[in-house]
Short mmCIF file of C-alpha atoms and ligand atoms in Angstrom, two decimals:
data_model
loop_
_atom_site.label_atom_id
_atom_site.label_comp_id
_atom_site.label_asym_id
_atom_site.label_seq_id
_atom_site.Cartn_x
_atom_site.Cartn_y
_atom_site.Cartn_z
CA MET H 22 2.02 19.54 -41.59
CA GLN H 23 5.58 19.27 -40.32
CA TYR H 24 6.58 18.25 -36.80
CA VAL H 25 9.55 19.52 -34.85
CA SER H 26 11.17 18.55 -31.57
CA THR H 27 10.83 21.01 -28.68
CA ARG H 28 14.63 20.84 -28.37
CA ALA H 29 15.67 21.08 -32.03
CA ASP H 30 16.87 24.28 -33.65
CA VAL H 31 15.04 24.32 -36.98
CA SER H 32 16.01 27.87 -37.93
CA ALA H 33 17.83 28.48 -41.18
CA ALA H 34 20.96 29.29 -39.19
CA ALA H 35 21.10 25.90 -37.46
CA ALA H 36 23.31 23.01 -38.51
CA PRO H 37 21.57 20.87 -41.16
CA SER H 38 21.54 17.84 -38.84
CA GLN H 39 19.36 19.82 -36.43
CA GLN H 40 16.86 21.00 -38.98
CA THR H 41 15.07 17.70 -39.39
CA SER H 42 11.33 17.79 -39.30
CA ALA H 43 8.93 14.91 -39.67
CA GLN H 44 5.47 14.01 -40.88
CA PHE H 45 2.67 12.58 -38.74
CA SER H 46 3.30 8.97 -39.82
CA ASP H 47 7.03 9.29 -39.03
CA ILE H 48 6.35 10.07 -35.37
CA LEU H 49 3.25 7.90 -34.95
CA LEU H 50 5.04 4.81 -33.66
CA GLY H 51 7.69 6.66 -31.65
CA GLY H 52 7.94 8.44 -28.33
CA LEU H 53 10.60 11.03 -27.59
CA ALA H 54 12.41 12.78 -30.43
CA PRO H 55 16.00 11.53 -30.82
CA ASP H 56 17.29 14.69 -29.08
CA GLY H 57 15.16 13.98 -26.00
CA GLY H 58 12.52 16.58 -26.85
CA LEU H 59 8.82 16.11 -27.60
CA TYR H 60 7.20 16.53 -31.00
CA LEU H 61 4.88 19.41 -31.83
CA PRO H 62 3.57 20.80 -35.12
CA SER H 63 5.85 23.50 -36.52
CA GLU H 64 2.78 25.72 -36.22
CA TYR H 65 -0.72 25.11 -34.92
CA PRO H 66 -3.40 24.81 -37.62
CA GLN H 67 -6.06 27.49 -37.15
CA VAL H 68 -9.82 27.02 -37.22
CA THR H 69 -12.12 29.60 -38.74
CA GLY H 70 -15.56 30.64 -37.53
CA ALA H 71 -17.07 29.09 -40.65
CA GLU H 72 -15.43 25.76 -39.79
CA LEU H 73 -16.72 25.89 -36.22
CA ASP H 74 -20.23 26.61 -37.56
CA ALA H 75 -20.05 23.63 -39.88
CA TRP H 76 -18.60 21.40 -37.16
CA ARG H 77 -21.57 22.02 -34.84
CA LYS H 78 -23.64 19.62 -36.92
CA LEU H 79 -21.08 16.82 -37.22
CA SER H 80 -21.07 13.43 -35.54
CA TYR H 81 -18.14 12.81 -33.19
CA ALA H 82 -16.44 10.62 -35.79
CA ASP H 83 -16.75 13.27 -38.52
CA LEU H 84 -15.50 15.97 -36.14
CA ALA H 85 -12.55 13.75 -35.25
CA PHE H 86 -11.84 13.30 -38.94
CA ALA H 87 -12.03 17.07 -39.59
CA ILE H 88 -9.55 17.81 -36.80
CA LEU H 89 -7.23 14.86 -37.45
CA SER H 90 -6.97 15.78 -41.11
CA LYS H 91 -5.35 19.07 -40.10
CA PHE H 92 -2.61 17.17 -38.27
CA ALA H 93 -2.19 13.91 -40.19
CA THR H 94 -1.78 15.43 -43.64
CA ASP H 95 0.25 12.47 -44.91
CA ILE H 96 -2.57 9.92 -44.44
CA PRO H 97 -5.03 9.77 -47.36
CA GLU H 98 -8.31 11.43 -46.32
CA ALA H 99 -10.50 8.44 -47.13
CA ASP H 100 -8.34 6.21 -44.90
CA LEU H 101 -8.37 8.73 -42.06
CA LYS H 102 -12.12 9.06 -42.28
CA ALA H 103 -12.56 5.28 -42.14
CA LEU H 104 -10.24 5.10 -39.10
CA ALA H 105 -12.18 7.83 -37.29
CA HIS H 106 -15.48 6.07 -37.95
CA LYS H 107 -14.12 2.72 -36.84
CA THR H 108 -12.87 4.28 -33.59
CA TYR H 109 -15.68 6.56 -32.49
CA THR H 110 -18.83 4.44 -32.59
CA ALA H 111 -21.58 4.11 -30.00
CA ASP H 112 -20.72 0.43 -29.78
CA VAL H 113 -17.24 1.16 -28.35
CA TYR H 114 -18.53 3.87 -25.96
CA ARG H 115 -21.43 1.78 -24.78
CA ASN H 116 -20.90 2.37 -21.04
CA ALA H 117 -22.94 5.58 -21.20
CA ARG H 118 -25.19 5.96 -18.16
CA GLU H 119 -28.81 6.85 -17.79
CA GLY H 120 -29.46 10.26 -19.27
CA GLU H 121 -26.51 9.97 -21.68
CA ASN H 122 -26.61 9.04 -25.34
CA ALA H 123 -23.81 6.61 -26.25
CA ALA H 124 -23.82 7.95 -29.83
CA ASP H 125 -22.61 11.33 -28.49
CA ILE H 126 -19.36 9.50 -27.51
CA THR H 127 -18.54 12.23 -24.92
CA PRO H 128 -22.01 13.27 -23.69
CA LEU H 129 -22.44 16.47 -21.68
CA ARG H 130 -24.49 16.68 -18.51
CA VAL H 131 -25.43 20.01 -16.94
CA LEU H 132 -24.94 19.64 -13.19
CA GLU H 133 -25.86 23.11 -12.13
CA GLU H 134 -27.24 26.25 -13.68
CA ASN H 135 -27.44 29.02 -11.19
CA GLY H 136 -28.00 32.46 -12.69
CA GLY H 137 -25.09 32.92 -15.07
CA ARG H 138 -23.05 30.15 -13.47
CA LYS H 139 -23.06 26.82 -15.16
CA LEU H 140 -21.25 23.62 -14.21
CA VAL H 141 -21.16 20.87 -16.84
CA LEU H 142 -19.66 17.38 -16.86
CA GLN H 143 -18.28 15.91 -20.09
CA ALA H 144 -18.16 12.11 -19.90
CA LEU H 145 -14.90 10.83 -21.40
CA SER H 146 -14.97 7.44 -19.72
CA ASN H 147 -17.67 5.47 -21.48
CA GLY H 148 -15.14 3.38 -23.42
CA PRO H 149 -14.09 -0.24 -22.79
CA THR H 150 -11.88 0.40 -19.73
CA LEU H 151 -14.04 3.11 -18.13
CA ALA H 152 -11.37 5.80 -18.21
CA PHE H 153 -10.64 8.70 -20.58
CA LYS H 154 -7.43 7.04 -21.84
CA ASP H 155 -9.64 4.98 -24.15
CA MET H 156 -10.49 8.14 -26.11
CA ALA H 157 -6.96 8.34 -27.50
CA MET H 158 -5.77 4.77 -27.14
CA GLN H 159 -8.61 3.33 -29.23
CA LEU H 160 -7.58 5.60 -32.09
CA LEU H 161 -3.93 4.69 -31.58
CA GLY H 162 -4.77 0.98 -31.89
CA ASN H 163 -6.46 1.54 -35.23
CA LEU H 164 -3.76 3.94 -36.49
CA PHE H 165 -0.98 1.52 -35.50
CA GLU H 166 -2.64 -1.42 -37.22
CA TYR H 167 -3.13 0.70 -40.36
CA ALA H 168 0.45 2.00 -40.41
CA LEU H 169 2.02 -1.40 -39.71
CA ALA H 170 -0.03 -3.10 -42.43
CA LYS H 171 1.21 -0.51 -44.95
CA GLN H 172 4.84 -1.22 -44.05
CA ASP H 173 4.22 -4.95 -43.58
CA ALA H 174 5.85 -4.41 -40.17
CA GLN H 175 5.35 -5.53 -36.59
CA LEU H 176 5.44 -3.73 -33.27
CA ASN H 177 5.91 -5.08 -29.77
CA ILE H 178 4.53 -2.60 -27.28
CA PHE H 179 6.36 -2.78 -23.99
CA GLY H 180 5.11 -0.77 -21.05
CA ALA H 181 4.51 -0.53 -17.34
CA THR H 182 1.27 0.34 -15.68
CA SER H 183 -0.22 0.89 -12.27
CA GLY H 184 -3.69 0.63 -13.76
CA ASP H 185 -5.46 2.82 -16.33
CA THR H 186 -2.85 3.17 -19.07
CA GLY H 187 -2.08 -0.53 -19.34
CA SER H 188 -5.67 -1.62 -19.57
CA ALA H 189 -6.53 1.10 -22.10
CA ALA H 190 -3.56 -0.02 -24.23
CA GLU H 191 -4.53 -3.68 -24.04
CA TYR H 192 -8.17 -3.09 -24.94
CA ALA H 193 -7.08 -0.91 -27.86
CA MET H 194 -4.49 -3.37 -29.20
CA ARG H 195 -6.21 -6.72 -28.55
CA GLY H 196 -6.58 -8.76 -31.69
CA LYS H 197 -4.78 -6.14 -33.83
CA ARG H 198 -2.63 -7.53 -36.63
CA GLY H 199 1.10 -6.96 -36.34
CA ILE H 200 0.93 -5.80 -32.71
CA ARG H 201 1.83 -7.53 -29.47
CA VAL H 202 1.57 -5.97 -26.01
CA PHE H 203 3.92 -6.85 -23.15
CA MET H 204 2.53 -5.06 -20.10
CA LEU H 205 4.25 -5.05 -16.73
CA SER H 206 2.32 -4.40 -13.55
CA PRO H 207 3.29 -4.76 -9.88
CA HIS H 208 2.20 -8.22 -8.69
CA LYS H 209 -0.80 -8.05 -6.33
CA LYS H 210 -0.61 -4.24 -6.08
CA MET H 211 -3.48 -3.23 -8.38
CA SER H 212 -7.11 -3.25 -7.29
CA ALA H 213 -9.02 -6.49 -7.89
CA PHE H 214 -11.09 -4.71 -10.54
CA GLN H 215 -8.07 -3.34 -12.44
CA THR H 216 -6.28 -6.69 -12.23
CA ALA H 217 -9.32 -8.51 -13.57
CA GLN H 218 -9.77 -6.00 -16.37
CA MET H 219 -6.28 -6.67 -17.68
CA PHE H 220 -5.67 -10.30 -16.79
CA SER H 221 -9.00 -11.60 -18.05
CA LEU H 222 -8.00 -10.78 -21.63
CA GLN H 223 -7.29 -14.07 -23.37
CA ASP H 224 -6.13 -12.64 -26.72
CA PRO H 225 -2.88 -14.28 -27.84
CA ASN H 226 -1.29 -10.89 -28.63
CA ILE H 227 -1.76 -9.58 -25.06
CA LEU H 228 0.93 -10.68 -22.57
CA ASN H 229 0.51 -9.59 -18.95
CA ILE H 230 3.55 -9.82 -16.72
CA ALA H 231 3.05 -9.46 -12.98
CA VAL H 232 6.38 -8.28 -11.59
CA GLU H 233 7.31 -9.21 -8.03
CA GLY H 234 7.96 -5.64 -6.94
CA VAL H 235 6.41 -2.17 -7.01
CA PHE H 236 5.49 0.06 -9.94
CA ASP H 237 8.93 1.71 -9.95
CA ASP H 238 10.54 -1.72 -10.48
CA CYS H 239 8.31 -2.20 -13.53
CA GLN H 240 9.20 1.22 -14.88
CA ASP H 241 12.92 0.63 -14.30
CA MET H 242 12.68 -2.57 -16.35
CA VAL H 243 11.00 -0.71 -19.20
CA LYS H 244 13.73 1.92 -19.11
CA ALA H 245 16.50 -0.69 -19.02
CA VAL H 246 15.09 -2.53 -22.03
CA SER H 247 14.45 0.73 -23.94
CA ASN H 248 18.03 1.85 -23.32
CA ASP H 249 19.33 -1.30 -25.02
CA LEU H 250 18.99 0.09 -28.54
CA GLU H 251 20.17 -3.07 -30.25
CA PHE H 252 17.57 -5.20 -28.45
CA LYS H 253 14.94 -2.55 -29.01
CA SER H 254 15.39 -2.49 -32.76
CA ARG H 255 15.87 -6.26 -33.13
CA TYR H 256 12.61 -6.99 -31.36
CA LYS H 257 10.70 -3.93 -32.69
CA ILE H 258 9.98 -2.57 -29.23
CA GLY H 259 7.76 0.50 -28.96
CA THR H 260 5.75 2.33 -26.32
CA VAL H 261 2.37 3.97 -26.03
CA ASN H 262 3.04 6.37 -23.18
CA SER H 263 1.34 9.71 -22.74
CA ILE H 264 3.96 11.68 -24.68
CA ASN H 265 2.88 10.00 -27.92
CA TRP H 266 1.77 12.80 -30.21
CA ALA H 267 -1.18 10.93 -31.74
CA ARG H 268 -2.63 10.45 -28.27
CA VAL H 269 -2.48 14.20 -27.67
CA VAL H 270 -4.16 14.95 -31.01
CA ALA H 271 -6.97 12.48 -30.35
CA GLN H 272 -7.64 14.35 -27.11
CA VAL H 273 -7.88 17.71 -28.89
CA VAL H 274 -11.12 16.47 -30.49
CA TYR H 275 -13.17 16.29 -27.31
CA TYR H 276 -12.34 19.87 -26.35
CA PHE H 277 -13.91 20.98 -29.64
CA ARG H 278 -16.82 18.63 -29.06
CA GLY H 279 -17.37 19.94 -25.52
CA TYR H 280 -17.25 23.54 -26.70
CA LEU H 281 -19.62 22.98 -29.62
CA ALA H 282 -22.10 21.04 -27.48
CA ALA H 283 -22.14 23.66 -24.71
CA THR H 284 -22.55 26.74 -26.93
CA THR H 285 -24.80 27.94 -29.73
CA SER H 286 -22.58 30.63 -31.24
CA ASN H 287 -18.87 31.19 -31.66
CA ASP H 288 -19.15 34.45 -29.69
CA GLN H 289 -19.52 32.37 -26.56
CA LYS H 290 -16.64 31.04 -24.51
CA VAL H 291 -16.32 28.09 -22.17
CA SER H 292 -13.74 27.04 -19.60
CA PHE H 293 -12.48 23.55 -18.88
CA THR H 294 -11.29 22.02 -15.62
CA VAL H 295 -9.09 18.98 -16.11
CA PRO H 296 -7.94 16.45 -13.48
CA SER H 297 -4.21 16.37 -14.25
CA GLY H 298 -1.09 14.34 -13.64
CA ASN H 299 1.18 14.06 -16.65
CA PHE H 300 -0.26 17.18 -18.32
CA GLY H 301 -1.34 15.02 -21.29
CA ASN H 302 -5.05 15.66 -21.23
CA ILE H 303 -4.85 19.39 -20.54
CA CYS H 304 -2.02 19.80 -23.06
CA ALA H 305 -4.62 18.90 -25.68
CA GLY H 306 -6.82 21.69 -24.29
CA HIS H 307 -3.94 24.12 -24.68
CA ILE H 308 -3.52 23.06 -28.29
CA ALA H 309 -7.25 23.44 -28.98
CA ARG H 310 -7.08 26.96 -27.54
CA MET H 311 -3.98 27.79 -29.63
CA MET H 312 -5.93 26.61 -32.72
CA GLY H 313 -8.48 29.30 -32.00
CA LEU H 314 -11.16 27.40 -30.08
CA PRO H 315 -12.85 30.05 -27.86
CA ILE H 316 -11.68 28.65 -24.52
CA ASP H 317 -11.53 31.16 -21.68
CA LYS H 318 -9.79 29.33 -18.82
CA LEU H 319 -7.96 26.00 -18.66
CA VAL H 320 -7.98 24.97 -15.02
CA VAL H 321 -5.48 22.34 -13.89
CA ALA H 322 -6.77 20.23 -10.98
CA THR H 323 -4.20 18.17 -9.10
CA ASN H 324 -4.42 15.85 -6.11
CA GLU H 325 -1.94 15.90 -3.22
CA ASN H 326 0.82 15.53 -5.84
CA ASP H 327 0.67 19.21 -6.66
CA VAL H 328 3.70 19.75 -8.91
CA LEU H 329 1.53 21.45 -11.53
CA ASP H 330 -0.58 23.49 -9.12
CA GLU H 331 2.64 24.80 -7.62
CA PHE H 332 3.90 25.90 -11.04
CA PHE H 333 0.67 27.65 -12.01
CA ARG H 334 0.62 29.49 -8.67
CA THR H 335 4.29 30.43 -8.43
CA GLY H 336 6.14 29.91 -11.72
CA ILE H 337 8.40 27.37 -10.04
CA TYR H 338 8.49 23.86 -11.50
CA ARG H 339 9.87 21.48 -8.89
CA VAL H 340 9.67 17.77 -9.65
CA ARG H 341 9.40 15.37 -6.74
CA LYS H 342 11.49 12.32 -5.91
CA SER H 343 9.61 9.03 -6.04
CA ALA H 344 9.79 8.80 -2.25
CA GLU H 345 8.02 12.20 -2.08
CA THR H 346 5.19 11.07 -4.35
CA TYR H 347 2.04 10.35 -2.37
CA HIS H 348 -0.11 7.30 -2.99
CA THR H 349 -3.55 8.85 -3.12
CA SER H 350 -7.14 7.85 -3.73
CA SER H 351 -6.92 9.43 -7.20
CA PRO H 352 -3.96 7.19 -8.10
CA SER H 353 -3.83 7.91 -11.83
CA MET H 354 -2.58 11.41 -10.98
CA ASP H 355 0.17 10.25 -8.60
CA ILE H 356 3.11 11.60 -10.58
CA SER H 357 6.42 13.14 -9.60
CA LYS H 358 6.98 14.99 -12.89
CA ALA H 359 4.59 15.89 -15.69
CA SER H 360 5.89 14.23 -18.82
CA ASN H 361 3.99 16.41 -21.32
CA PHE H 362 4.75 19.72 -19.62
CA GLU H 363 7.65 20.43 -21.97
CA ARG H 364 5.15 20.98 -24.79
CA PHE H 365 3.54 23.91 -22.97
CA ILE H 366 6.85 25.33 -21.79
CA TYR H 367 8.00 25.38 -25.43
CA ASP H 368 5.13 27.72 -26.29
CA LEU H 369 5.55 29.71 -23.07
CA VAL H 370 9.21 30.54 -23.81
CA GLY H 371 8.37 31.62 -27.36
CA ARG H 372 9.25 28.30 -29.02
CA ASP H 373 12.92 28.73 -28.25
CA PRO H 374 14.41 25.19 -28.36
CA ALA H 375 17.68 26.25 -26.71
CA ARG H 376 15.79 27.61 -23.70
CA VAL H 377 13.65 24.45 -23.52
CA LYS H 378 16.73 22.26 -23.65
CA ALA H 379 18.45 24.27 -20.92
CA LEU H 380 15.38 24.25 -18.67
CA PHE H 381 14.74 20.51 -18.95
CA THR H 382 18.42 19.69 -18.59
CA LYS H 383 18.15 21.64 -15.34
CA VAL H 384 15.17 19.49 -14.34
CA GLU H 385 17.48 16.47 -14.60
CA SER H 386 20.40 18.07 -12.77
CA ASP H 387 18.69 20.32 -10.21
CA GLY H 388 15.16 18.93 -9.98
CA GLY H 389 13.36 21.86 -11.59
CA PHE H 390 13.41 25.44 -12.85
CA ASP H 391 12.03 28.80 -11.87
CA LEU H 392 10.31 31.15 -14.34
CA SER H 393 8.93 33.47 -11.65
CA GLY H 394 11.27 36.34 -12.52
CA GLY H 395 12.42 36.48 -8.89
CA PRO H 396 16.06 36.72 -7.75
CA GLY H 397 18.15 33.90 -9.23
CA SER H 398 15.30 32.63 -11.42
CA ASP H 399 15.73 31.09 -14.87
CA GLY H 400 13.37 33.54 -16.56
CA ASP H 401 10.27 35.66 -16.11
CA GLU H 402 7.81 34.01 -18.52
CA PHE H 403 5.47 33.11 -15.68
CA ALA H 404 4.15 36.66 -16.03
CA THR H 405 2.60 35.65 -19.36
CA VAL H 406 0.98 32.38 -18.21
CA ALA H 407 -2.40 34.09 -17.82
CA GLN H 408 -2.45 34.83 -21.57
CA TYR H 409 -2.70 31.09 -22.12
CA GLY H 410 -5.76 30.88 -19.87
CA PHE H 411 -4.18 28.65 -17.24
CA LYS H 412 -5.33 28.51 -13.65
CA SER H 413 -4.98 25.74 -11.09
CA GLY H 414 -6.06 24.24 -7.82
CA LYS H 415 -5.55 21.18 -5.66
CA SER H 416 -7.73 18.64 -3.93
CA THR H 417 -7.01 16.25 -1.05
CA HIS H 418 -8.50 12.96 0.12
CA ALA H 419 -10.89 14.79 2.46
CA ASP H 420 -11.96 17.14 -0.37
CA ARG H 421 -12.49 14.13 -2.63
CA LEU H 422 -14.76 12.35 -0.16
CA GLN H 423 -16.74 15.53 0.48
CA THR H 424 -17.11 16.27 -3.24
CA ILE H 425 -18.28 12.73 -4.04
CA ARG H 426 -20.93 13.11 -1.31
CA ASP H 427 -21.98 16.60 -2.41
CA VAL H 428 -22.31 15.59 -6.05
CA ALA H 429 -24.35 12.50 -5.13
CA ASP H 430 -26.63 14.60 -2.89
CA ASP H 431 -26.97 17.63 -5.15
CA TYR H 432 -27.08 16.07 -8.61
CA GLY H 433 -27.84 12.40 -8.00
CA ILE H 434 -24.79 10.95 -9.75
CA VAL H 435 -21.76 9.13 -8.43
CA ILE H 436 -18.44 10.43 -9.74
CA ASP H 437 -15.00 8.88 -9.55
CA THR H 438 -12.18 10.20 -7.39
CA HIS H 439 -10.23 11.97 -10.17
CA THR H 440 -13.36 13.67 -11.44
CA ALA H 441 -14.07 14.72 -7.85
CA ASP H 442 -10.72 16.54 -7.79
CA GLY H 443 -11.84 18.29 -10.99
CA ILE H 444 -15.24 19.32 -9.61
CA LYS H 445 -13.70 20.60 -6.38
CA VAL H 446 -11.29 22.87 -8.23
CA ALA H 447 -13.87 23.84 -10.89
CA ARG H 448 -16.23 25.14 -8.21
CA GLU H 449 -13.49 27.47 -6.98
CA ASN H 450 -13.12 28.85 -10.49
CA LEU H 451 -16.73 29.28 -11.66
CA GLU H 452 -17.37 32.56 -13.39
CA GLU H 453 -20.53 34.36 -14.36
CA GLY H 454 -21.44 33.88 -18.02
CA VAL H 455 -18.82 31.26 -18.89
CA PRO H 456 -19.91 27.61 -18.68
CA MET H 457 -17.35 25.48 -16.85
CA ILE H 458 -16.90 22.01 -18.34
CA VAL H 459 -15.28 19.44 -16.07
CA LEU H 460 -13.75 16.49 -17.89
CA GLU H 461 -14.88 13.23 -16.30
CA THR H 462 -11.80 11.02 -16.53
CA ALA H 463 -13.07 7.71 -15.11
CA LEU H 464 -16.24 5.98 -13.98
CA ALA H 465 -16.70 5.47 -10.26
CA ALA H 466 -16.75 1.65 -10.49
CA LYS H 467 -13.01 1.73 -11.17
CA PHE H 468 -12.22 3.27 -7.80
CA ASN H 469 -14.88 1.65 -5.70
CA GLU H 470 -12.88 1.51 -2.45
CA THR H 471 -13.11 5.29 -2.10
CA ILE H 472 -16.75 5.42 -3.22
CA LEU H 473 -17.55 2.98 -0.44
CA GLU H 474 -15.66 5.16 2.00
CA ALA H 475 -17.48 8.31 0.87
CA LEU H 476 -21.02 7.00 0.42
CA GLY H 477 -21.16 3.79 2.41
CA GLU H 478 -22.27 1.90 -0.67
CA ASP H 479 -20.72 0.44 -3.81
CA ALA H 480 -20.52 2.30 -7.10
CA GLU H 481 -22.78 0.97 -9.80
CA ARG H 482 -21.03 -1.22 -12.38
CA PRO H 483 -21.84 -0.93 -16.07
CA ALA H 484 -23.44 -3.95 -17.71
CA GLY H 485 -20.94 -6.70 -18.43
CA PHE H 486 -18.62 -5.78 -15.54
CA GLU H 487 -20.66 -7.39 -12.75
CA ASP H 488 -18.55 -10.50 -12.33
CA ILE H 489 -15.30 -9.43 -13.90
CA GLU H 490 -13.23 -10.64 -10.91
CA SER H 491 -14.42 -14.22 -11.38
CA LEU H 492 -13.32 -14.53 -15.03
CA PRO H 493 -10.30 -16.76 -15.75
CA GLN H 494 -7.02 -14.81 -15.70
CA LYS H 495 -3.97 -15.14 -17.94
CA TYR H 496 -0.63 -13.70 -16.73
CA THR H 497 2.98 -14.60 -16.00
CA VAL H 498 4.69 -13.81 -12.69
CA MET H 499 8.33 -12.70 -12.97
CA PRO H 500 11.02 -11.28 -10.68
CA PRO H 501 12.29 -7.74 -11.42
CA ASP H 502 15.16 -9.10 -13.51
CA VAL H 503 15.96 -7.37 -16.81
CA ASP H 504 17.75 -10.34 -18.39
CA LYS H 505 14.87 -12.67 -17.65
CA MET H 506 12.51 -10.08 -19.09
CA LYS H 507 14.49 -9.81 -22.31
CA ALA H 508 14.58 -13.59 -22.61
CA TYR H 509 10.81 -13.70 -22.15
CA ILE H 510 10.24 -11.11 -24.88
CA ALA H 511 12.65 -12.85 -27.24
CA ALA H 512 10.99 -16.23 -26.67
CA ASN H 513 7.51 -14.89 -27.28
CA VAL H 514 8.41 -12.79 -30.29
CA ASP H 515 10.37 -15.57 -31.95
CA ALA H 516 7.75 -18.13 -31.05
CA ALA H 517 5.03 -16.29 -32.92
CA PRO H 518 6.57 -14.32 -35.78
CA ALA H 519 3.46 -13.97 -37.89
CA LEU H 520 0.46 -12.71 -36.05
C1 LIG Z 17 -4.38 9.28 -16.64
C2 LIG Z 17 -5.51 9.80 -15.81
C3 LIG Z 17 -5.56 11.15 -15.38
C4 LIG Z 17 -4.44 12.13 -15.64
O1 LIG Z 17 -4.29 12.44 -17.00
P1 LIG Z 17 -2.96 13.19 -17.52
O2 LIG Z 17 -3.12 13.25 -18.98
O3 LIG Z 17 -1.84 12.32 -17.08
O4 LIG Z 17 -2.90 14.52 -16.88
C5 LIG Z 17 -6.67 11.57 -14.68
N1 LIG Z 17 -7.68 10.73 -14.37
C6 LIG Z 17 -7.66 9.42 -14.75
C7 LIG Z 17 -8.79 8.55 -14.37
C8 LIG Z 17 -6.59 8.92 -15.49
O5 LIG Z 17 -6.58 7.63 -15.86
#
């Protein structure tokens, strides 16, 4: 399996310097391709009906191995299998609730079956940090440790978080050999629960830095350090953001799992509704569908930050300025641009890297592009979006509160705010004869403030999380100063060379 950048011309006619392609292990520890594009397989591996039949009987770990082995062809199969089994165990996904089996890893729950209409919830948030990011990040932690050990190398992960990504990264990397995590978060701006989740980690390889500023200040510092290539290579700085290809692949697995668990024969189809921000999660659904998984619709559910809903309604992609980005009660979807969207656009424009490059250069210069085919537009490919199964919808704070109440009343379970956005939009897209699976992206306990507002009572906390706020916390407070940050990294990396 070869990987190409969405912006690289790999045709025979291109200059040899452009034609580079890479293996899975080459891109594992990296982010963007050197040309600014995102990596994708040169072609999507296809699944046969016989494979799907065989996969119906597999454990989650064995299914993950079967799918990963189509993408990570340069990792010996026995190693990959061991990594999949280490990652996807009931022990790690132990926050399953009543009526769910932790061994299913992503258990399905039928919410409603009304004639031919069926609404199903797939729980992706039973991992250590109670959000779906664990599904991919836990695998990444094990893959990184494996790859670094082979090269006898080290990696210092440097990132910024407003909540879910940082904690998922820390819980995946804690105690891993050869890896250190430097995670920036805005000082006193995260919820008490999120702060406690991250700062209570005492592992020596986890370094929390509370920046005296807002999330954008943290992100600016990450960008500034990443742009200093000499510093970056000297101190082995890497990232784990949502454009990482291995994270996307890990997410492909649960679309297969959801499909196989909701159907009995490959003649049946299902649809998925996915609460979306950076287009990472649903991008994996697109890839599963391109591999031949019988998915009917892929429904994008956004919050008030409706960049993606706007595109899937109009064909116009218009990124927002940070000042135009709303702070909502589904905060993990508060984005101004969707960092994985380029992967879908690559397929939509017929895998033409020159078009992709021109379109995303225009995003930087003009704030977006228009594929509606209207006067002055940049193309007319929006007309073919339906072939890829995409639909979309949007949900607001009022919708979220109402949906949390309805779901508690009708089905007796408390859902988180992001999942509520998914259910709201899924209900608008239910179709006769096609089960609709909504991906549950977090547990309610993580966003308790809004649960309290909606239901007048606290969300239930999984065992072990009852007193998390009272645990001792380990973190360093710093001003938003890039030089001080670099000095801090250098001191900590030099101070502890051998982990
Ligand atoms: C990250 C996140 C999302 C959005 O996922 P994308 O891959 O960025 O679209 C949705 N819900 C929760 C709880 C998240 O943490």
